[in-house]
Amino acid sequence: MTQPLHIDAVSAHYGTTKVLEDLSLSVQAGELVSLLGASGCGKTTTLRLIAGFLSPTSGSITLGGRDLTRLPTHKRDIGLVFQNYALFPHLSVLDNVAFGLKQRGIASAERRNRAMAMLERVGLAALADRAPGALSGGQKQRVALARALVIEPPLLMFDEPLSNLDAKLRVDMRVEIRQLQRANGTTSVYVTHDQEEAFSISDRVAIMNAGRLMQFDRPEELYRRPANTFVARFVGFENLIPFKAVARDGDIVTAESAGMRLRLSQSLFGAIPDSFLLATRPDGLTVSIEASAEGLPAQLGLRTYLGRAYQYQCETAAGHLVANGSLTTPLEAGTSVKLVPVPEQCTILAPGGDA
Amino acid sequence: MSDRPHPILVAIAALVYLFLMVPLVIVVGAALSDTTYLTFPPQGLSLRWFENIFAISAFRRTIVTSLQIAFLGTLFALLIGIPAAYALNRFRIELPKWLGTLFVLPILVPEIVFGFALLKSLTVGAGVPIFLALLVGHTLLVLPYVVRVISASLASFDFSIEEAAISLGSAPVKTFFTIVLPNVRAGVIAAFILAFITSLNDVSVSLFLTGPGISTLPIQILAHVEQFFDPTVASVSVLLMFLTVAVMAIVERTLGLTFLAK
């Protein structure tokens, strides 16, 4: 009962404001895909378009070959889990879970059995007769999950389902959601603004910004090889250093930036253009006090303690950079150092684009 | 800080209650008097003026008319007001702000002006029959209360609950009745009672719209006082009072009055 979802060239407007522009995205059968981005990036709009609460101005949405684009929500057969749980306050926990089955005309005895079985799976069978108001946040979200899963929908969608829970419970619940989703093999779309949550739970993540899809890939790829400067900054590549290639020798490209020369292997980075940005996280810049080191000359500024390292704000000819230094030798502000990029922790980006 | 309220505060509160209650006590007393004229304290005790209400056919007729108008007017106001309040809350962002104000307009316009306007437009202008004009007038009179009270109820309703039901396969109209309405039940009952009492006690609007043969109880009370000065008017006032108190008591018993203050 698992089906692929295809979003094809979908755009959406609120009045005259474009909130989604030409979005194309495919979710494979059984896959969990997260839509990740800051508020206003279009992720919730995308979810509401798939659910049918909004209509696209153009484009189409299909689920397992069924065209959803003009279908009203109640006929789409999609399980939804909301941020604020959205349980029916006037119905018991059991009746909440059985609600979708009732709409499908399933007889009351079977309805009860299936709802109870689902409540057992989320560990809440003992609370079946309670009112939703008497439950804790975590319990409410489990009921909401059971209510969405019991109808065995071909598509399950989550709208920031964990943001109202405390940190510890968030981690437990996301593991639980992932296990249930895997066990059922339900195609899922998961909306969140929390990068760690998205990366930990998803097969693939779609990073969105200002109504556009910035990159859609496996979490490992996004984390190591961001495709553009927006995604790079988003996943923590704080340092973007502009370079120019000055010499090419087979696989090796020699590049220069603000008094630093680097020899970069194209087998490691792929084809290197003449003008590019070298992106690193603070961990990808080694702080060296040896004057002979081949690196970017820098003046250290503010030092902060991260537990596993010291972090330095650095001023260089290439602009403001952030680097992590070893714990054994804390350095004072004003010290002249060299920042040496660690090639394995760097990636190469085309300049400009978006920011 | 002492637990007991300040004596001056107690005195003021007592005075307020006195001002509120004394006229009512006088009316009740006068209604029970055995005399043929209005007097307080009552001289002799008798229920004959209560019997007299039902002996006078004008009172019998107007009590029935008042209850009919109040019930039907409230019903129509609910039929218009509930969907209106729903739309105003559900599409608050999409709808222009003045639309909500529009529904409160009948409260903002002085009732006497409102009544006169209805007379000019309905009775004189369009030649609408008296009962129908009264019904329309009262529906419009109580509509703002209905919209306000139900809006207050809907303001705390989370519309994602409605979306959840629709996503689970419940058609939108069905969802309104099975999910939205049960969750604003208290607001609907409160609106009904507030509207019913407002209509039952209205003078200003009815004054313009009543006519030959058809009148409401408060207007009949006024007319009676102009001609007679017997305690019937006091006893009918007591009757109206008890009708109102009875409705409130039922609410208090079933729901508690606190939600009216919300």
GROMACS .gro file of N, CA, C and O in nm, chain A residues 122-221:
model
  400
  122VAL      N    1   0.144   0.213   1.980
  122VAL     CA    2   0.208   0.335   2.030
  122VAL      C    3   0.211   0.338   2.184
  122VAL      O    4   0.245   0.439   2.244
  123GLY      N    5   0.173   0.224   2.245
  123GLY     CA    6   0.187   0.210   2.390
  123GLY      C    7   0.085   0.287   2.471
  123GLY      O    8   0.112   0.328   2.584
  124LEU      N    9  -0.036   0.309   2.414
  124LEU     CA   10  -0.135   0.388   2.486
  124LEU      C   11  -0.268   0.316   2.505
  124LEU      O   12  -0.369   0.378   2.536
  125ALA      N   13  -0.267   0.183   2.490
  125ALA     CA   14  -0.392   0.108   2.500
  125ALA      C   15  -0.462   0.133   2.633
  125ALA      O   16  -0.585   0.137   2.641
  126ALA      N   17  -0.384   0.154   2.738
  126ALA     CA   18  -0.442   0.172   2.871
  126ALA      C   19  -0.519   0.303   2.883
  126ALA      O   20  -0.601   0.320   2.973
  127LEU      N   21  -0.491   0.397   2.792
  127LEU     CA   22  -0.555   0.529   2.802
  127LEU      C   23  -0.670   0.547   2.703
  127LEU      O   24  -0.718   0.658   2.682
  128ALA      N   25  -0.717   0.437   2.644
  128ALA     CA   26  -0.815   0.444   2.535
  128ALA      C   27  -0.941   0.523   2.571
  128ALA      O   28  -0.998   0.589   2.485
  129ASP      N   29  -0.983   0.517   2.696
  129ASP     CA   30  -1.109   0.582   2.733
  129ASP      C   31  -1.093   0.724   2.786
  129ASP      O   32  -1.190   0.791   2.818
  130ARG      N   33  -0.968   0.769   2.794
  130ARG     CA   34  -0.943   0.904   2.844
  130ARG      C   35  -0.987   1.010   2.742
  130ARG      O   36  -0.997   0.983   2.624
  131ALA      N   37  -1.005   1.132   2.793
  131ALA     CA   38  -1.024   1.246   2.704
  131ALA      C   39  -0.886   1.299   2.666
  131ALA      O   40  -0.794   1.292   2.748
  132PRO      N   41  -0.869   1.351   2.543
  132PRO     CA   42  -0.737   1.398   2.501
  132PRO      C   43  -0.679   1.504   2.594
  132PRO      O   44  -0.558   1.510   2.614
  133GLY      N   45  -0.767   1.585   2.654
  133GLY     CA   46  -0.721   1.692   2.742
  133GLY      C   47  -0.643   1.641   2.862
  133GLY      O   48  -0.564   1.713   2.922
  134ALA      N   49  -0.665   1.512   2.897
  134ALA     CA   50  -0.601   1.456   3.017
  134ALA      C   51  -0.464   1.397   2.985
  134ALA      O   52  -0.400   1.339   3.073
  135LEU      N   53  -0.417   1.409   2.859
  135LEU     CA   54  -0.289   1.347   2.821
  135LEU      C   55  -0.175   1.448   2.822
  135LEU      O   56  -0.196   1.568   2.809
  136SER      N   57  -0.052   1.397   2.834
  136SER     CA   58   0.067   1.481   2.821
  136SER      C   59   0.095   1.507   2.674
  136SER      O   60   0.037   1.441   2.587
  137GLY      N   61   0.183   1.601   2.645
  137GLY     CA   62   0.216   1.635   2.507
  137GLY      C   63   0.263   1.515   2.425
  137GLY      O   64   0.218   1.492   2.313
  138GLY      N   65   0.352   1.436   2.485
  138GLY     CA   66   0.405   1.319   2.415
  138GLY      C   67   0.296   1.217   2.387
  138GLY      O   68   0.291   1.158   2.278
  139GLN      N   69   0.208   1.198   2.485
  139GLN     CA   70   0.097   1.103   2.467
  139GLN      C   71   0.002   1.152   2.358
  139GLN      O   72  -0.043   1.075   2.273
  140LYS      N   73  -0.025   1.285   2.359
  140LYS     CA   74  -0.113   1.341   2.256
  140LYS      C   75  -0.057   1.315   2.117
  140LYS      O   76  -0.130   1.278   2.025
  141GLN      N   77   0.076   1.336   2.103
  141GLN     CA   78   0.133   1.319   1.970
  141GLN      C   79   0.131   1.172   1.929
  141GLN      O   80   0.119   1.140   1.812
  142ARG      N   81   0.140   1.080   2.026
  142ARG     CA   82   0.129   0.938   1.993
  142ARG      C   83  -0.013   0.905   1.946
  142ARG      O   84  -0.030   0.828   1.852
  143VAL      N   85  -0.113   0.965   2.011
  143VAL     CA   86  -0.252   0.944   1.967
  143VAL      C   87  -0.269   0.997   1.825
  143VAL      O   88  -0.328   0.931   1.739
  144ALA      N   89  -0.215   1.117   1.801
  144ALA     CA   90  -0.225   1.177   1.667
  144ALA      C   91  -0.159   1.086   1.563
  144ALA      O   92  -0.211   1.068   1.452
  145LEU      N   93  -0.047   1.028   1.600
  145LEU     CA   94   0.026   0.938   1.511
  145LEU      C   95  -0.058   0.812   1.484
  145LEU      O   96  -0.072   0.769   1.369
  146ALA      N   97  -0.115   0.756   1.591
  146ALA     CA   98  -0.200   0.638   1.577
  146ALA      C   99  -0.321   0.669   1.489
  146ALA      O  100  -0.358   0.589   1.403
  147ARG      N  101  -0.380   0.787   1.508
  147ARG     CA  102  -0.497   0.828   1.431
  147ARG      C  103  -0.466   0.838   1.282
  147ARG      O  104  -0.548   0.803   1.197
  148ALA      N  105  -0.344   0.886   1.251
  148ALA     CA  106  -0.305   0.900   1.111
  148ALA      C  107  -0.266   0.766   1.050
  148ALA      O  108  -0.290   0.741   0.932
  149LEU      N  109  -0.205   0.679   1.131
  149LEU     CA  110  -0.155   0.551   1.078
  149LEU      C  111  -0.265   0.447   1.060
  149LEU      O  112  -0.256   0.361   0.972
  150VAL      N  113  -0.369   0.454   1.144
  150VAL     CA  114  -0.468   0.347   1.147
  150VAL      C  115  -0.546   0.337   1.016
  150VAL      O  116  -0.595   0.230   0.980
  151ILE      N  117  -0.555   0.448   0.942
  151ILE     CA  118  -0.626   0.443   0.813
  151ILE      C  119  -0.537   0.387   0.702
  151ILE      O  120  -0.579   0.379   0.588
  152GLU      N  121  -0.416   0.346   0.739
  152GLU     CA  122  -0.320   0.290   0.645
  152GLU      C  123  -0.311   0.374   0.517
  152GLU      O  124  -0.338   0.327   0.408
  153PRO      N  125  -0.274   0.501   0.533
  153PRO     CA  126  -0.271   0.591   0.417
  153PRO      C  127  -0.151   0.561   0.328
  153PRO      O  128  -0.047   0.517   0.378
  154PRO      N  129  -0.164   0.583   0.198
  154PRO     CA  130  -0.050   0.565   0.109
  154PRO      C  131   0.055   0.674   0.131
  154PRO      O  132   0.170   0.659   0.089
  155LEU      N  133   0.015   0.783   0.197
  155LEU     CA  134   0.109   0.892   0.224
  155LEU      C  135   0.083   0.946   0.364
  155LEU      O  136  -0.031   0.971   0.403
  156LEU      N  137   0.192   0.964   0.438
  156LEU     CA  138   0.183   1.016   0.574
  156LEU      C  139   0.259   1.148   0.576
  156LEU      O  140   0.370   1.156   0.522
  157MET      N  141   0.200   1.251   0.637
  157MET     CA  142   0.270   1.379   0.641
  157MET      C  143   0.275   1.432   0.784
  157MET      O  144   0.181   1.421   0.860
  158PHE      N  145   0.389   1.492   0.816
  158PHE     CA  146   0.413   1.546   0.950
  158PHE      C  147   0.442   1.694   0.938
  158PHE      O  148   0.531   1.734   0.863
  159ASP      N  149   0.369   1.776   1.013
  159ASP     CA  150   0.393   1.919   1.012
  159ASP      C  151   0.456   1.960   1.145
  159ASP      O  152   0.385   1.982   1.243
  160GLU      N  153   0.587   1.970   1.150
  160GLU     CA  154   0.659   2.005   1.273
  160GLU      C  155   0.603   1.928   1.393
  160GLU      O  156   0.563   1.990   1.493
  161PRO      N  157   0.599   1.798   1.388
  161PRO     CA  158   0.524   1.723   1.490
  161PRO      C  159   0.587   1.728   1.629
  161PRO      O  160   0.519   1.702   1.727
  162LEU      N  161   0.714   1.764   1.637
  162LEU     CA  162   0.781   1.754   1.767
  162LEU      C  163   0.813   1.888   1.829
  162LEU      O  164   0.867   1.895   1.939
  163SER      N  165   0.778   1.998   1.761
  163SER     CA  166   0.825   2.128   1.813
  163SER      C  167   0.758   2.170   1.943
  163SER      O  168   0.808   2.259   2.009
  164ASN      N  169   0.645   2.107   1.980
  164ASN     CA  170   0.585   2.143   2.109
  164ASN      C  171   0.631   2.053   2.224
  164ASN      O  172   0.579   2.063   2.334
  165LEU      N  173   0.725   1.964   2.196
  165LEU     CA  174   0.771   1.872   2.301
  165LEU      C  175   0.907   1.917   2.353
  165LEU      O  176   0.980   1.988   2.285
  166ASP      N  177   0.943   1.873   2.474
  166ASP     CA  178   1.074   1.912   2.525
  166ASP      C  179   1.186   1.828   2.460
  166ASP      O  180   1.160   1.726   2.397
  167ALA      N  181   1.308   1.875   2.476
  167ALA     CA  182   1.421   1.824   2.398
  167ALA      C  183   1.440   1.672   2.407
  167ALA      O  184   1.458   1.605   2.305
  168LYS      N  185   1.432   1.620   2.527
  168LYS     CA  186   1.456   1.477   2.547
  168LYS      C  187   1.350   1.394   2.474
  168LYS      O  188   1.380   1.299   2.402
  169LEU      N  189   1.224   1.435   2.493
  169LEU     CA  190   1.111   1.364   2.434
  169LEU      C  191   1.116   1.373   2.281
  169LEU      O  192   1.080   1.278   2.211
  170ARG      N  193   1.165   1.487   2.230
  170ARG     CA  194   1.176   1.507   2.086
  170ARG      C  195   1.261   1.399   2.023
  170ARG      O  196   1.227   1.342   1.921
  171VAL      N  197   1.375   1.371   2.089
  171VAL     CA  198   1.467   1.271   2.036
  171VAL      C  199   1.404   1.132   2.041
  171VAL      O  200   1.410   1.056   1.945
  172ASP      N  201   1.339   1.100   2.155
  172ASP     CA  202   1.274   0.969   2.167
  172ASP      C  203   1.164   0.952   2.062
  172ASP      O  204   1.155   0.848   1.997
  173MET      N  205   1.084   1.057   2.046
  173MET     CA  206   0.969   1.049   1.956
  173MET      C  207   1.012   1.035   1.810
  173MET      O  208   0.948   0.966   1.732
  174ARG      N  209   1.123   1.102   1.774
  174ARG     CA  210   1.161   1.094   1.633
  174ARG      C  211   1.212   0.955   1.599
  174ARG      O  212   1.191   0.907   1.488
  175VAL      N  213   1.274   0.889   1.697
  175VAL     CA  214   1.315   0.750   1.676
  175VAL      C  215   1.191   0.663   1.659
  175VAL      O  216   1.183   0.579   1.570
  176GLU      N  217   1.092   0.689   1.745
  176GLU     CA  218   0.969   0.612   1.741
  176GLU      C  219   0.895   0.631   1.608
  176GLU      O  220   0.847   0.535   1.547
  177ILE      N  221   0.888   0.757   1.564
  177ILE     CA  222   0.821   0.786   1.436
  177ILE      C  223   0.892   0.713   1.323
  177ILE      O  224   0.829   0.649   1.239
  178ARG      N  225   1.026   0.719   1.325
  178ARG     CA  226   1.103   0.655   1.219
  178ARG      C  227   1.081   0.503   1.218
  178ARG      O  228   1.067   0.442   1.113
  179GLN      N  229   1.077   0.444   1.340
  179GLN     CA  230   1.058   0.298   1.348
  179GLN      C  231   0.920   0.258   1.294
  179GLN      O  232   0.909   0.163   1.216
  180LEU      N  233   0.816   0.333   1.333
  180LEU     CA  234   0.681   0.303   1.285
  180LEU      C  235   0.673   0.320   1.134
  180LEU      O  236   0.614   0.238   1.064
  181GLN      N  237   0.735   0.427   1.085
  181GLN     CA  238   0.730   0.456   0.942
  181GLN      C  239   0.802   0.346   0.863
  181GLN      O  240   0.755   0.300   0.760
  182ARG      N  241   0.918   0.302   0.914
  182ARG     CA  242   0.994   0.195   0.850
  182ARG      C  243   0.914   0.065   0.849
  182ARG      O  244   0.903  -0.003   0.748
  183ALA      N  245   0.856   0.033   0.966
  183ALA     CA  246   0.781  -0.092   0.980
  183ALA      C  247   0.663  -0.096   0.884
  183ALA      O  248   0.635  -0.200   0.824
  184ASN      N  249   0.594   0.017   0.868
  184ASN     CA  250   0.479   0.022   0.778
  184ASN      C  251   0.519   0.045   0.633
  184ASN      O  252   0.441   0.020   0.543
  185GLY      N  253   0.639   0.097   0.612
  185GLY     CA  254   0.684   0.129   0.477
  185GLY      C  255   0.600   0.236   0.412
  185GLY      O  256   0.579   0.236   0.291
  186THR      N  257   0.548   0.329   0.493
  186THR     CA  258   0.462   0.434   0.438
  186THR      C  259   0.545   0.549   0.382
  186THR      O  260   0.635   0.600   0.449
  187THR      N  261   0.515   0.589   0.259
  187THR     CA  262   0.577   0.706   0.201
  187THR      C  263   0.545   0.826   0.289
  187THR      O  264   0.430   0.846   0.326
  188SER      N  265   0.649   0.904   0.325
  188SER     CA  266   0.625   1.011   0.423
  188SER      C  267   0.691   1.142   0.385
  188SER      O  268   0.802   1.144   0.330
  189VAL      N  269   0.622   1.251   0.418
  189VAL     CA  270   0.678   1.385   0.402
  189VAL      C  271   0.679   1.448   0.540
  189VAL      O  272   0.578   1.446   0.610
  190TYR      N  273   0.795   1.501   0.578
  190TYR     CA  274   0.815   1.548   0.714
  190TYR      C  275   0.864   1.693   0.709
  190TYR      O  276   0.971   1.720   0.655
  191VAL      N  277   0.785   1.784   0.763
  191VAL     CA  278   0.823   1.925   0.760
  191VAL      C  279   0.885   1.965   0.893
  191VAL      O  280   0.829   1.937   0.998
  192THR      N  281   1.003   2.027   0.888
  192THR     CA  282   1.067   2.072   1.012
  192THR      C  283   1.163   2.187   0.983
  192THR      O  284   1.206   2.207   0.870
  193HIS      N  285   1.193   2.264   1.087
  193HIS     CA  286   1.296   2.368   1.073
  193HIS      C  287   1.423   2.324   1.144
  193HIS      O  288   1.521   2.396   1.147
  194ASP      N  289   1.417   2.203   1.205
  194ASP     CA  290   1.528   2.154   1.286
  194ASP      C  291   1.617   2.062   1.202
  194ASP      O  292   1.578   1.953   1.163
  195GLN      N  293   1.738   2.111   1.176
  195GLN     CA  294   1.830   2.040   1.087
  195GLN      C  295   1.866   1.900   1.139
  195GLN      O  296   1.863   1.802   1.066
  196GLU      N  297   1.896   1.893   1.269
  196GLU     CA  298   1.936   1.764   1.327
  196GLU      C  299   1.822   1.663   1.313
  196GLU      O  300   1.843   1.548   1.276
  197GLU      N  301   1.700   1.712   1.341
  197GLU     CA  302   1.582   1.627   1.332
  197GLU      C  303   1.565   1.576   1.189
  197GLU      O  304   1.546   1.456   1.165
  198ALA      N  305   1.575   1.667   1.094
  198ALA     CA  306   1.556   1.631   0.954
  198ALA      C  307   1.662   1.530   0.910
  198ALA      O  308   1.631   1.428   0.847
  199PHE      N  309   1.789   1.558   0.945
  199PHE     CA  310   1.898   1.470   0.901
  199PHE      C  311   1.888   1.332   0.965
  199PHE      O  312   1.918   1.231   0.904
  200SER      N  313   1.845   1.328   1.091
  200SER     CA  314   1.846   1.200   1.162
  200SER      C  315   1.732   1.109   1.118
  200SER      O  316   1.744   0.987   1.122
  201ILE      N  317   1.622   1.168   1.075
  201ILE     CA  318   1.502   1.088   1.052
  201ILE      C  319   1.482   1.052   0.904
  201ILE      O  320   1.409   0.958   0.872
  202SER      N  321   1.549   1.125   0.812
  202SER     CA  322   1.508   1.117   0.672
  202SER      C  323   1.597   1.028   0.586
  202SER      O  324   1.715   1.010   0.613
  203ASP      N  325   1.536   0.975   0.480
  203ASP     CA  326   1.615   0.913   0.373
  203ASP      C  327   1.678   1.023   0.289
  203ASP      O  328   1.794   1.017   0.254
  204ARG      N  329   1.594   1.122   0.256
  204ARG     CA  330   1.645   1.238   0.183
  204ARG      C  331   1.583   1.365   0.239
  204ARG      O  332   1.475   1.363   0.296
  205VAL      N  333   1.656   1.476   0.223
  205VAL     CA  334   1.611   1.604   0.277
  205VAL      C  335   1.606   1.707   0.164
  205VAL      O  336   1.700   1.715   0.084
  206ALA      N  337   1.496   1.781   0.160
  206ALA     CA  338   1.484   1.891   0.064
  206ALA      C  339   1.503   2.021   0.142
  206ALA      O  340   1.422   2.055   0.226
  207ILE      N  341   1.613   2.091   0.113
  207ILE     CA  342   1.637   2.219   0.180
  207ILE      C  343   1.574   2.330   0.096
  207ILE      O  344   1.600   2.340  -0.024
  208MET      N  345   1.488   2.409   0.160
  208MET     CA  346   1.414   2.511   0.087
  208MET      C  347   1.448   2.650   0.138
  208MET      O  348   1.484   2.668   0.254
  209ASN      N  349   1.438   2.748   0.049
  209ASN     CA  350   1.459   2.887   0.085
  209ASN      C  351   1.377   2.976  -0.007
  209ASN      O  352   1.381   2.959  -0.128
  210ALA      N  353   1.302   3.069   0.053
  210ALA     CA  354   1.223   3.167  -0.022
  210ALA      C  355   1.141   3.103  -0.133
  210ALA      O  356   1.140   3.151  -0.247
  211GLY      N  357   1.074   2.994  -0.102
  211GLY     CA  358   0.983   2.933  -0.198
  211GLY      C  359   1.050   2.851  -0.306
  211GLY      O  360   0.985   2.809  -0.402
  212ARG      N  361   1.181   2.827  -0.291
  212ARG     CA  362   1.252   2.748  -0.390
  212ARG      C  363   1.323   2.631  -0.324
  212ARG      O  364   1.365   2.640  -0.210
  213LEU      N  365   1.340   2.526  -0.403
  213LEU     CA  366   1.416   2.411  -0.357
  213LEU      C  367   1.564   2.439  -0.379
  213LEU      O  368   1.607   2.464  -0.491
  214MET      N  369   1.644   2.438  -0.273
  214MET     CA  370   1.786   2.469  -0.286
  214MET      C  371   1.868   2.344  -0.317
  214MET      O  372   1.961   2.347  -0.395
  215GLN      N  373   1.836   2.234  -0.249
  215GLN     CA  374   1.907   2.109  -0.274
  215GLN      C  375   1.825   1.995  -0.218
  215GLN      O  376   1.761   2.009  -0.113
  216PHE      N  377   1.824   1.882  -0.289
  216PHE     CA  378   1.745   1.767  -0.247
  216PHE      C  379   1.836   1.646  -0.256
  216PHE      O  380   1.876   1.605  -0.364
  217ASP      N  381   1.875   1.591  -0.141
  217ASP     CA  382   1.974   1.484  -0.141
  217ASP      C  383   1.970   1.407  -0.011
  217ASP      O  384   1.899   1.444   0.082
  218ARG      N  385   2.053   1.304  -0.004
  218ARG     CA  386   2.067   1.230   0.122
  218ARG      C  387   2.136   1.320   0.225
  218ARG      O  388   2.219   1.404   0.188
  219PRO      N  389   2.104   1.303   0.354
  219PRO     CA  390   2.163   1.389   0.457
  219PRO      C  391   2.316   1.391   0.451
  219PRO      O  392   2.378   1.497   0.464
  220GLU      N  393   2.378   1.275   0.428
  220GLU     CA  394   2.526   1.268   0.424
  220GLU      C  395   2.582   1.357   0.314
  220GLU      O  396   2.683   1.425   0.333
  221GLU      N  397   2.515   1.356   0.197
  221GLU     CA  398   2.561   1.437   0.085
  221GLU      C  399   2.544   1.585   0.115
  221GLU      O  400   2.632   1.666   0.088
   0.00000   0.00000   0.00000
